[in-house]
Coordinates of C-alpha atoms and ligand atoms in Angstrom, one line a residue:
X58 CA 19.3 -43.1 14.0
X59 CA 16.0 -45.0 14.1
X60 CA 16.6 -45.4 17.9
X61 CA 16.7 -41.6 18.2
X62 CA 13.3 -41.3 16.6
X63 CA 11.8 -43.3 19.4
X64 CA 13.3 -40.9 22.0
X65 CA 11.2 -38.0 20.7
X66 CA 8.8 -36.8 23.4
X67 CA 5.1 -37.7 22.8
X68 CA 2.5 -35.0 21.9
X69 CA 0.9 -35.4 25.3
X70 CA 4.3 -34.7 27.0
X71 CA 4.8 -31.7 24.8
X72 CA 1.3 -30.3 25.6
X73 CA 1.7 -30.9 29.3
X74 CA 5.0 -29.1 29.3
X75 CA 3.6 -26.1 27.4
X76 CA 0.7 -25.8 29.7
X77 CA 2.9 -24.2 32.4
X78 CA 3.3 -21.1 30.2
X79 CA 0.4 -18.8 30.9
X80 CA 0.3 -17.2 27.5
X81 CA 0.6 -20.5 25.7
X82 CA -2.1 -22.1 27.9
X83 CA -4.5 -19.4 26.7
X84 CA -4.0 -20.3 23.1
X85 CA -6.5 -22.5 21.3
X86 CA -5.5 -26.2 21.9
X87 CA -5.8 -27.1 18.2
X88 CA -3.3 -24.4 17.3
X89 CA -0.8 -25.5 20.0
X90 CA -1.2 -29.1 18.9
X91 CA -0.6 -28.4 15.3
X92 CA 2.5 -26.3 16.2
X93 CA 3.7 -29.1 18.4
X94 CA 3.4 -31.5 15.4
X95 CA 5.3 -29.1 13.2
X96 CA 8.0 -28.9 15.9
X97 CA 8.3 -32.7 16.1
X98 CA 8.7 -32.7 12.3
X99 CA 11.5 -30.3 12.5
X100 CA 13.2 -32.5 15.1
X101 CA 12.8 -35.6 12.9
X102 CA 14.4 -33.7 10.0
X103 CA 17.3 -32.7 12.3
X104 CA 17.8 -36.4 13.2
X105 CA 17.8 -37.3 9.5
X106 CA 20.2 -34.6 8.6
X107 CA 22.6 -35.4 11.5
X108 CA 22.0 -32.2 13.4
X109 CA 20.7 -34.2 16.4
X110 CA 22.9 -37.2 17.2
X111 CA 22.5 -37.7 21.0
X112 CA 19.6 -39.0 23.0
X113 CA 20.0 -36.1 25.5
X114 CA 19.3 -33.6 22.8
X115 CA 15.8 -35.0 22.6
X116 CA 15.0 -34.8 26.3
X117 CA 12.0 -32.6 27.1
X118 CA 14.2 -30.3 29.1
X119 CA 16.6 -29.8 26.2
X120 CA 13.8 -29.2 23.7
X121 CA 11.4 -27.1 25.7
X122 CA 13.0 -23.6 25.3
X123 CA 13.1 -24.0 21.5
X124 CA 9.6 -25.5 21.5
X125 CA 8.3 -22.5 23.5
X126 CA 10.0 -20.0 21.3
X127 CA 8.6 -21.8 18.2
X128 CA 5.0 -21.8 19.6
X129 CA 5.2 -18.2 20.6
X130 CA 6.5 -16.9 17.3
X131 CA 4.3 -19.1 15.1
X132 CA 1.1 -18.4 17.1
X133 CA 1.2 -14.7 16.6
X134 CA -1.4 -13.4 14.1
X135 CA -0.1 -13.5 10.6
X136 CA -1.2 -10.0 9.7
X137 CA 1.0 -7.7 11.8
X138 CA 2.2 -4.2 12.3
X139 CA 5.6 -3.4 10.8
X140 CA 7.9 -0.4 11.4
X141 CA 8.5 1.3 8.1
X142 CA 12.0 2.8 8.1
X143 CA 12.4 2.7 4.3
X144 CA 11.4 6.3 3.7
X145 CA 9.0 5.1 1.0
X146 CA 5.8 6.8 2.1
X147 CA 3.3 4.9 -0.1
X148 CA 4.9 1.4 0.2
X149 CA 2.5 -1.0 -1.4
X150 CA 4.1 -4.1 0.2
X151 CA 3.7 -2.4 3.7
X152 CA 0.0 -1.5 3.2
X153 CA 0.3 1.9 1.4
X154 CA -1.4 4.8 3.3
X155 CA -2.0 5.1 7.0
X156 CA -5.3 6.5 7.9
X157 CA -5.9 9.8 9.6
X158 CA -7.1 9.6 13.2
X159 CA -10.6 10.7 12.3
X160 CA -10.8 8.0 9.6
X161 CA -9.6 5.3 12.1
X162 CA -12.4 6.3 14.5
X163 CA -14.9 6.3 11.7
X164 CA -14.0 2.7 10.8
X165 CA -14.3 1.6 14.4
X166 CA -17.8 3.2 14.6
X167 CA -18.9 1.8 11.3
X168 CA -18.0 -1.8 12.1
X169 CA -19.0 -1.9 15.7
X170 CA -22.6 -0.6 15.2
X171 CA -25.4 -0.7 12.7
X172 CA -25.3 2.3 10.4
X173 CA -27.1 4.1 7.6
X174 CA -24.8 2.4 5.1
X175 CA -27.6 2.0 2.6
X176 CA -30.4 3.7 4.4
X177 CA -31.8 7.2 3.9
X178 CA -32.4 8.8 7.3
X179 CA -34.5 11.6 5.7
X180 CA -37.1 9.1 4.2
X181 CA -36.6 6.0 6.2
X182 CA -36.1 4.1 3.0
X183 CA -33.3 2.4 1.2
X184 CA -30.5 4.8 0.3
X185 CA -27.4 4.8 -1.8
X186 CA -24.1 3.6 -0.5
X187 CA -22.4 6.3 -2.5
X188 CA -24.3 9.2 -1.1
X189 CA -21.9 9.4 1.9
X190 CA -19.0 10.3 -0.3
X191 CA -20.4 11.5 -3.7
X192 CA -21.2 15.0 -2.6
X193 CA -17.9 15.5 -0.9
X194 CA -16.0 14.2 -4.0
X195 CA -18.0 16.6 -6.1
X196 CA -17.4 19.6 -3.8
X197 CA -13.7 18.9 -3.6
X198 CA -13.0 18.1 -7.3
X199 CA -15.6 20.2 -9.0
X200 CA -17.0 17.2 -10.8
X201 CA -20.7 16.7 -11.5
X202 CA -20.8 13.1 -10.2
X203 CA -18.7 10.5 -8.5
X204 CA -18.6 6.8 -7.5
X205 CA -16.2 4.6 -5.7
X206 CA -15.2 1.0 -6.4
X207 CA -12.7 -1.4 -4.8
X208 CA -9.5 0.0 -6.2
X209 CA -8.2 1.9 -9.2
X210 CA -7.6 -1.2 -11.2
X211 CA -11.4 -2.0 -10.8
X212 CA -12.1 1.6 -11.7
X213 CA -10.2 1.4 -15.0
X214 CA -11.8 -2.0 -15.8
X215 CA -15.4 -0.7 -15.2
X216 CA -14.9 2.5 -17.1
X217 CA -13.7 0.5 -20.1
X218 CA -16.3 -2.1 -19.7
X219 CA -19.0 0.5 -19.6
X220 CA -18.0 2.7 -22.5
X221 CA -16.0 0.5 -24.8
X222 CA -17.0 -3.2 -24.6
X223 CA -16.6 -4.4 -28.1
X224 CA -15.4 -1.0 -29.2
X225 CA -12.1 0.6 -29.8
X226 CA -10.3 2.7 -27.2
X227 CA -7.6 4.9 -28.6
X228 CA -4.5 5.1 -26.4
X229 CA -1.0 6.5 -27.0
X230 CA 1.8 3.9 -27.4
X231 CA 3.8 5.8 -24.8
X232 CA 1.1 5.2 -22.2
X233 CA 0.6 1.4 -22.5
X234 CA 2.3 0.8 -19.2
X235 CA 2.7 -2.1 -16.7
X236 CA 2.6 -0.6 -13.2
X237 CA 3.6 -3.7 -11.3
X238 CA 1.6 -6.4 -9.6
X239 CA 0.8 -7.5 -13.1
X240 CA -1.5 -4.6 -13.8
X241 CA -1.0 -3.9 -17.5
X242 CA -3.2 -1.5 -19.4
X243 CA -3.4 -3.7 -22.5
X244 CA -4.4 -6.7 -20.4
X245 CA -7.0 -4.9 -18.4
X246 CA -8.4 -3.6 -21.7
X247 CA -8.7 -6.9 -23.3
X248 CA -10.4 -8.4 -20.2
X249 CA -12.9 -5.6 -20.2
X250 CA -13.8 -6.4 -23.8
X251 CA -12.5 -3.1 -25.1
X252 CA -10.3 -3.2 -28.2
X253 CA -7.0 -1.5 -27.8
X254 CA -6.2 0.9 -30.6
X255 CA -2.6 2.1 -30.1
X256 CA -1.5 5.3 -31.8
X257 CA 1.7 7.3 -32.2
X258 CA 5.2 6.1 -31.8
X259 CA 6.8 4.9 -28.5
X260 CA 8.2 8.3 -27.7
X261 CA 5.9 10.7 -29.6
X262 CA 2.1 10.9 -30.1
X263 CA 0.3 13.8 -31.8
X264 CA -3.3 14.9 -31.8
X265 CA -3.7 13.9 -35.5
X266 CA -2.6 10.3 -34.5
X267 CA -5.8 10.1 -32.4
X268 CA -7.9 11.9 -34.9
X269 CA -6.8 9.6 -37.8
X270 CA -7.7 6.5 -35.7
X271 CA -11.2 7.6 -34.9
X272 CA -13.8 5.5 -36.7
X273 CA -17.3 4.1 -36.5
X274 CA -16.4 1.7 -33.8
X275 CA -14.5 4.0 -31.5
X276 CA -15.8 3.9 -27.9
X277 CA -13.5 6.3 -26.1
X278 CA -10.2 8.2 -26.0
X279 CA -8.0 7.4 -23.1
X280 CA -5.0 8.8 -21.3
X281 CA -3.0 6.8 -18.8
X282 CA -0.7 8.1 -16.2
X283 CA 2.7 6.4 -16.8
X284 CA 3.1 6.1 -13.0
X285 CA 6.5 4.6 -12.1
X286 CA 7.8 5.0 -15.6
X287 CA 9.3 8.0 -17.3
X288 CA 10.3 8.8 -20.8
X289 CA 12.8 11.6 -21.3
X290 CA 14.4 13.2 -24.3
X291 CA 12.6 13.6 -27.7
X292 CA 9.0 12.9 -26.4
X293 CA 5.5 14.3 -26.9
X294 CA 2.1 13.4 -25.5
X295 CA -1.2 15.1 -26.4
X296 CA -2.4 17.4 -23.6
X297 CA -5.7 16.7 -22.0
X298 CA -7.4 19.9 -23.3
X299 CA -6.4 18.9 -26.8
X300 CA -7.8 15.5 -26.4
X301 CA -11.0 16.9 -24.9
X302 CA -11.4 19.0 -28.0
X303 CA -11.3 15.9 -30.1
X304 CA -13.7 14.2 -27.8
X305 CA -16.2 17.0 -28.2
X306 CA -15.8 17.1 -31.9
X307 CA -16.5 13.4 -32.3
X308 CA -18.8 13.0 -29.3
X309 CA -16.5 10.5 -27.5
X310 CA -15.8 10.3 -23.8
X311 CA -12.3 11.1 -22.7
X312 CA -11.2 8.8 -19.9
X313 CA -8.2 9.6 -17.8
X314 CA -6.5 7.1 -15.5
X315 CA -4.6 9.4 -13.1
X316 CA -3.0 6.5 -11.2
X317 CA -2.2 8.0 -7.8
X318 CA -4.0 11.3 -8.4
X319 CA -3.8 14.0 -5.8
X320 CA -6.3 16.4 -4.4
X321 CA -3.6 18.4 -2.7
X322 CA -1.6 20.8 -4.8
X323 CA 1.8 19.3 -4.3
X324 CA 3.4 21.7 -6.8
X325 CA 3.0 24.3 -4.1
X326 CA 5.4 22.4 -1.9
X327 CA 7.9 21.9 -4.6
X328 CA 7.0 18.5 -5.9
X329 CA 7.1 17.7 -9.6
X330 CA 4.5 19.2 -11.8
X331 CA 1.5 16.8 -11.2
X332 CA -1.9 18.2 -11.9
X333 CA -4.5 17.8 -9.1
X334 CA -7.7 16.0 -9.8
X335 CA -9.5 19.4 -9.6
X336 CA -7.4 20.6 -12.5
X337 CA -7.9 17.5 -14.6
X338 CA -11.7 17.9 -14.1
X339 CA -11.6 21.6 -15.0
X340 CA -9.6 20.8 -18.1
X341 CA -12.6 18.8 -19.3
X342 CA -11.9 15.1 -18.8
X343 CA -15.2 13.3 -18.9
X344 CA -14.3 10.5 -16.5
X345 CA -11.3 10.5 -14.2
X346 CA -10.1 7.6 -12.0
X347 CA -7.6 7.5 -9.2
X348 CA -6.6 5.5 -6.1
X349 CA -7.9 6.1 -2.6
X350 CA -4.8 4.8 -0.8
X351 CA -2.0 6.4 -2.8
X352 CA -1.3 10.2 -2.4
X353 CA -4.9 10.8 -1.3
X354 CA -4.0 8.9 1.9
X355 CA -7.3 7.1 2.5
X356 CA -8.4 3.5 2.4
X357 CA -8.0 1.2 -0.6
X358 CA -10.5 2.4 -3.2
X359 CA -10.9 3.4 -6.8
X360 CA -12.5 6.8 -7.1
X361 CA -14.2 7.8 -10.4
X362 CA -15.4 11.4 -10.9
X363 CA -16.7 13.1 -14.0
X364 CA -19.8 14.1 -16.0
X365 CA -23.1 12.9 -14.6
X366 CA -24.3 11.2 -17.8
X367 CA -21.1 9.0 -17.9
X368 CA -21.0 8.3 -14.1
X369 CA -24.7 7.3 -14.2
X370 CA -23.9 4.7 -16.9
X371 CA -21.1 3.2 -14.8
X372 CA -23.3 3.2 -11.7
X373 CA -26.0 1.1 -13.5
X374 CA -23.4 -1.3 -14.9
X375 CA -24.2 -4.7 -13.2
X376 CA -20.4 -5.2 -12.8
X377 CA -20.5 -2.3 -10.3
X378 CA -22.1 -4.5 -7.7
X379 CA -19.2 -6.9 -7.8
X380 CA -16.8 -4.0 -7.2
X381 CA -18.6 -2.2 -4.5
X382 CA -16.7 -1.0 -1.4
X383 CA -17.6 -2.2 2.1
X384 CA -18.8 0.0 4.9
X385 CA -15.4 0.3 6.6
X386 CA -13.9 1.7 3.5
X387 CA -16.8 4.0 3.0
X388 CA -16.5 5.3 6.6
X389 CA -12.7 5.8 6.2
X390 CA -13.0 7.5 2.9
X391 CA -15.7 9.9 4.0
X392 CA -13.6 10.9 7.1
X393 CA -10.5 11.4 4.9
X394 CA -12.3 13.4 2.3
X395 CA -13.8 15.7 5.0
X396 CA -10.2 16.7 5.9
X397 CA -9.8 17.9 2.3
X398 CA -12.5 20.6 2.7
X399 CA -9.6 22.5 4.2
X400 CA -6.3 21.9 2.4
X401 CA -4.2 23.0 5.3
X402 CA -6.0 20.6 7.6
X403 CA -5.5 17.8 5.0
X404 CA -1.8 18.5 4.9
X405 CA -1.4 18.2 8.6
X406 CA -3.9 15.4 9.4
X407 CA -3.6 13.0 6.5
X408 CA -0.5 11.0 7.4
X409 CA 0.6 10.4 3.8
X410 CA 0.5 14.1 3.0
X411 CA 2.1 14.9 6.3
X412 CA 5.0 12.6 5.6
X413 CA 5.4 13.7 2.0
X414 CA 5.5 17.4 3.0
X415 CA 7.5 17.1 6.2
X416 CA 10.0 19.9 6.5
X417 CA 13.8 19.2 6.3
X418 CA 14.1 20.7 9.8
X419 CA 11.5 18.5 11.3
X420 CA 13.1 15.4 9.6
X421 CA 16.5 16.4 10.9
X422 CA 15.3 16.8 14.5
X423 CA 13.5 13.5 14.3
X424 CA 16.6 11.8 13.0
X425 CA 18.6 13.2 15.9
X426 CA 16.0 12.0 18.4
X427 CA 16.1 8.5 16.7
X428 CA 19.9 8.4 16.9
X429 CA 19.7 9.3 20.6
X430 CA 17.3 6.6 21.6
X431 CA 19.3 4.0 19.6
X432 CA 22.5 5.0 21.4
X433 CA 20.6 4.9 24.7
X434 CA 19.2 1.5 24.0
X435 CA 22.3 -0.2 22.5
X436 CA 25.1 1.6 24.2
X437 CA 28.6 0.9 22.9
X438 CA 27.5 -2.1 20.7
X439 CA 26.4 0.4 18.1
X440 CA 27.9 3.3 16.2
X441 CA 25.1 5.6 15.0
X442 CA 25.6 8.4 12.4
X443 CA 23.4 11.0 10.7
X444 CA 23.6 11.9 7.0
X445 CA 21.6 13.6 4.3
X446 CA 19.7 11.3 2.0
X447 CA 16.5 10.9 0.1
X448 CA 13.0 9.4 0.6
X449 CA 10.5 8.4 -2.0
X450 CA 6.7 9.1 -2.4
X451 CA 6.2 5.5 -3.7
X452 CA 3.0 4.0 -5.1
X453 CA 4.0 4.9 -8.6
X454 CA 3.5 8.6 -7.8
X455 CA 6.4 11.0 -8.5
X456 CA 8.9 8.4 -9.6
X457 CA 12.5 9.4 -9.8
X458 CA 11.6 12.3 -7.6
X459 CA 13.7 12.4 -4.5
X460 CA 12.4 14.0 -1.3
X461 CA 15.4 15.3 0.6
X462 CA 15.7 14.3 4.3
X463 CA 18.1 13.1 7.0
X464 CA 18.9 9.5 7.6
X465 CA 20.2 7.6 10.6
X466 CA 23.0 5.0 9.8
X467 CA 23.5 2.1 12.1
X468 CA 26.7 -0.1 12.3
X469 CA 26.8 -2.9 14.9
X470 CA 29.9 -4.5 16.2
X471 CA 30.6 -7.8 14.5
X472 CA 27.2 -7.9 12.8
X473 CA 26.9 -7.5 9.0
X474 CA 24.2 -5.2 7.6
X475 CA 22.7 -8.1 5.7
X476 CA 22.4 -10.2 8.9
X477 CA 20.9 -7.2 10.7
X478 CA 18.4 -6.7 8.0
X479 CA 17.1 -10.2 8.1
X480 CA 17.1 -10.4 11.9
X481 CA 14.9 -7.3 12.0
X482 CA 12.2 -9.3 10.2
X483 CA 11.9 -11.4 13.3
X484 CA 11.6 -8.7 15.9
X485 CA 8.4 -7.5 17.5
X486 CA 7.3 -5.5 15.7
X487 CA 9.4 -6.3 12.6
X488 CA 11.4 -3.5 11.1
X489 CA 12.0 -2.9 7.4
X490 CA 14.7 -0.5 6.3
X491 CA 17.3 0.1 3.6
X492 CA 20.9 -0.8 3.0
X493 CA 22.8 1.9 1.2
X494 CA 26.5 1.9 0.4
X495 CA 27.0 -1.0 2.8
X496 CA 25.4 0.9 5.7
X497 CA 22.1 0.1 7.4
X498 CA 19.9 3.1 6.9
X499 CA 16.8 4.2 8.9
X500 CA 14.7 7.0 7.3
X501 CA 12.7 8.7 10.0
X502 CA 10.2 10.2 7.5
X503 CA 8.1 7.1 7.6
X504 CA 8.4 6.5 11.4
X505 CA 5.9 8.2 13.7
X506 CA 7.5 10.0 16.7
X507 CA 5.9 7.4 18.9
X508 CA 7.8 4.7 17.0
X509 CA 11.3 5.8 17.7
X510 CA 11.6 3.8 20.9
X511 CA 10.1 0.8 19.2
X512 CA 12.7 1.1 16.5
X513 CA 15.5 1.1 19.0
X514 CA 14.0 -1.8 20.8
X515 CA 13.7 -3.8 17.5
X516 CA 17.4 -3.2 16.9
X517 CA 18.2 -4.4 20.4
X518 CA 16.0 -7.5 19.8
X519 CA 17.8 -8.2 16.5
X520 CA 21.2 -8.0 18.2
X521 CA 20.1 -10.5 20.9
X522 CA 18.7 -12.8 18.2
X523 CA 22.0 -12.7 16.3
X524 CA 24.3 -13.0 19.3
X525 CA 22.3 -15.9 20.8
X526 CA 23.1 -18.1 17.9
Ligands
PLP775 C1 -1.7 2.5 -9.1 C2 -2.3 2.6 -10.5 C3 -3.4 1.8 -10.9 C4 -4.0 0.8 -9.9 O1 -4.5 1.4 -8.8 P1 -4.9 0.5 -7.5 O2 -5.6 1.4 -6.6 O3 -3.6 0.0 -7.0 O4 -5.7 -0.7 -8.0 C5 -3.9 1.9 -12.1 N1 -3.4 2.8 -13.0 C6 -2.3 3.6 -12.7 C7 -1.7 4.5 -13.7 C8 -1.7 3.5 -11.4 O5 -0.7 4.2 -11.0

């Protein structure tokens, strides 16, 4: 065995052999060298484990194809485009919302040039970063004032830190949720310095539960959207107008964490009864927060709207500086919000809304087209079917709510669905989809029309990866 180690090619030999490949020759030398070292380590491990037993297996000619494939696959940028065939529109692991075309253009403009990011062009002096979106947010939601921070988690934190540090915040027991990614309302609250005052029972909370808990050290009343969690049966929560009445009576701010939040009235398209941000503002919430990249369909951001006196206090909180959004986010958010000045335009141009509200007919025809290109690309290796199924909004919005659509099922000769699913993580671009009832399922809702060919080509690459072995 120790003799075999000596037969490994040298790094110089590896580098010289790799040079002949134009693409690899263009890569930074340090990167190629490190990958060469990793590859030699893999070979050493294979000698140790007995996978390599012959001298010939270690010749440069024998190793080169594998080495090249290794360098090619490992030298790709880590952050990559992925085909989302899961049907989950707001897929947090796959980057949540896609931006509208105008928002993408605004980002490119903002980062390729200097801008009036914090510069007031009417006075030639320093301006406010928020001015670009505050008026739009107020016009759309009807709120008096607005500001934007990094994400909704930050928004919740800064609202609590501003209004309730060292004070009690009254929250219903039924709303003390964990929404995933370790974001738990009680934990955020304790980090902000606010003292959690839980009221009610797990399933039922009444207005008098809040009222009885109000005392000298109460800082705020808070409602939290339960997001990806639902309680059914004998349940009760206090409505926002009722809570606002209490807030007025005791002069306490009412904070609402809407979670996803939506500016578009999705009830109109048959989705569960979710109030819009406009409605929540109209009902009297003092400060409302929601995400920029969930149903809104913009960049990652935490949006806070509400009464001017409260928003001003948050703006002047020094913590705000640590949570401020960058110019790319600002540009994308402004462009996205502009689309909401006309709700029809928003529905057609904001990809997240477009995907959520896609018509059953459009989805069916897209599924047929996808099935056709897959048949064309893979021929008799594949049997493709079409069936009714369901997609999800995702992002904690509308949990348990199924969006009806049409799915494409794929069965490959002599290849298991599990093997196919993992091989598709290695294609270019990788493809993520579902396995349902032992079938491999592609949901066209989350694939752009321009991605159908790429999807078929990913399947073909996966087959060749699996049959090569
Ligand atoms: C998603 C969500 C958050 C966190 O929002 P991010 O934008 O992901 O930081 C907070 N609260 C609720 C209820 C949510 O659904």
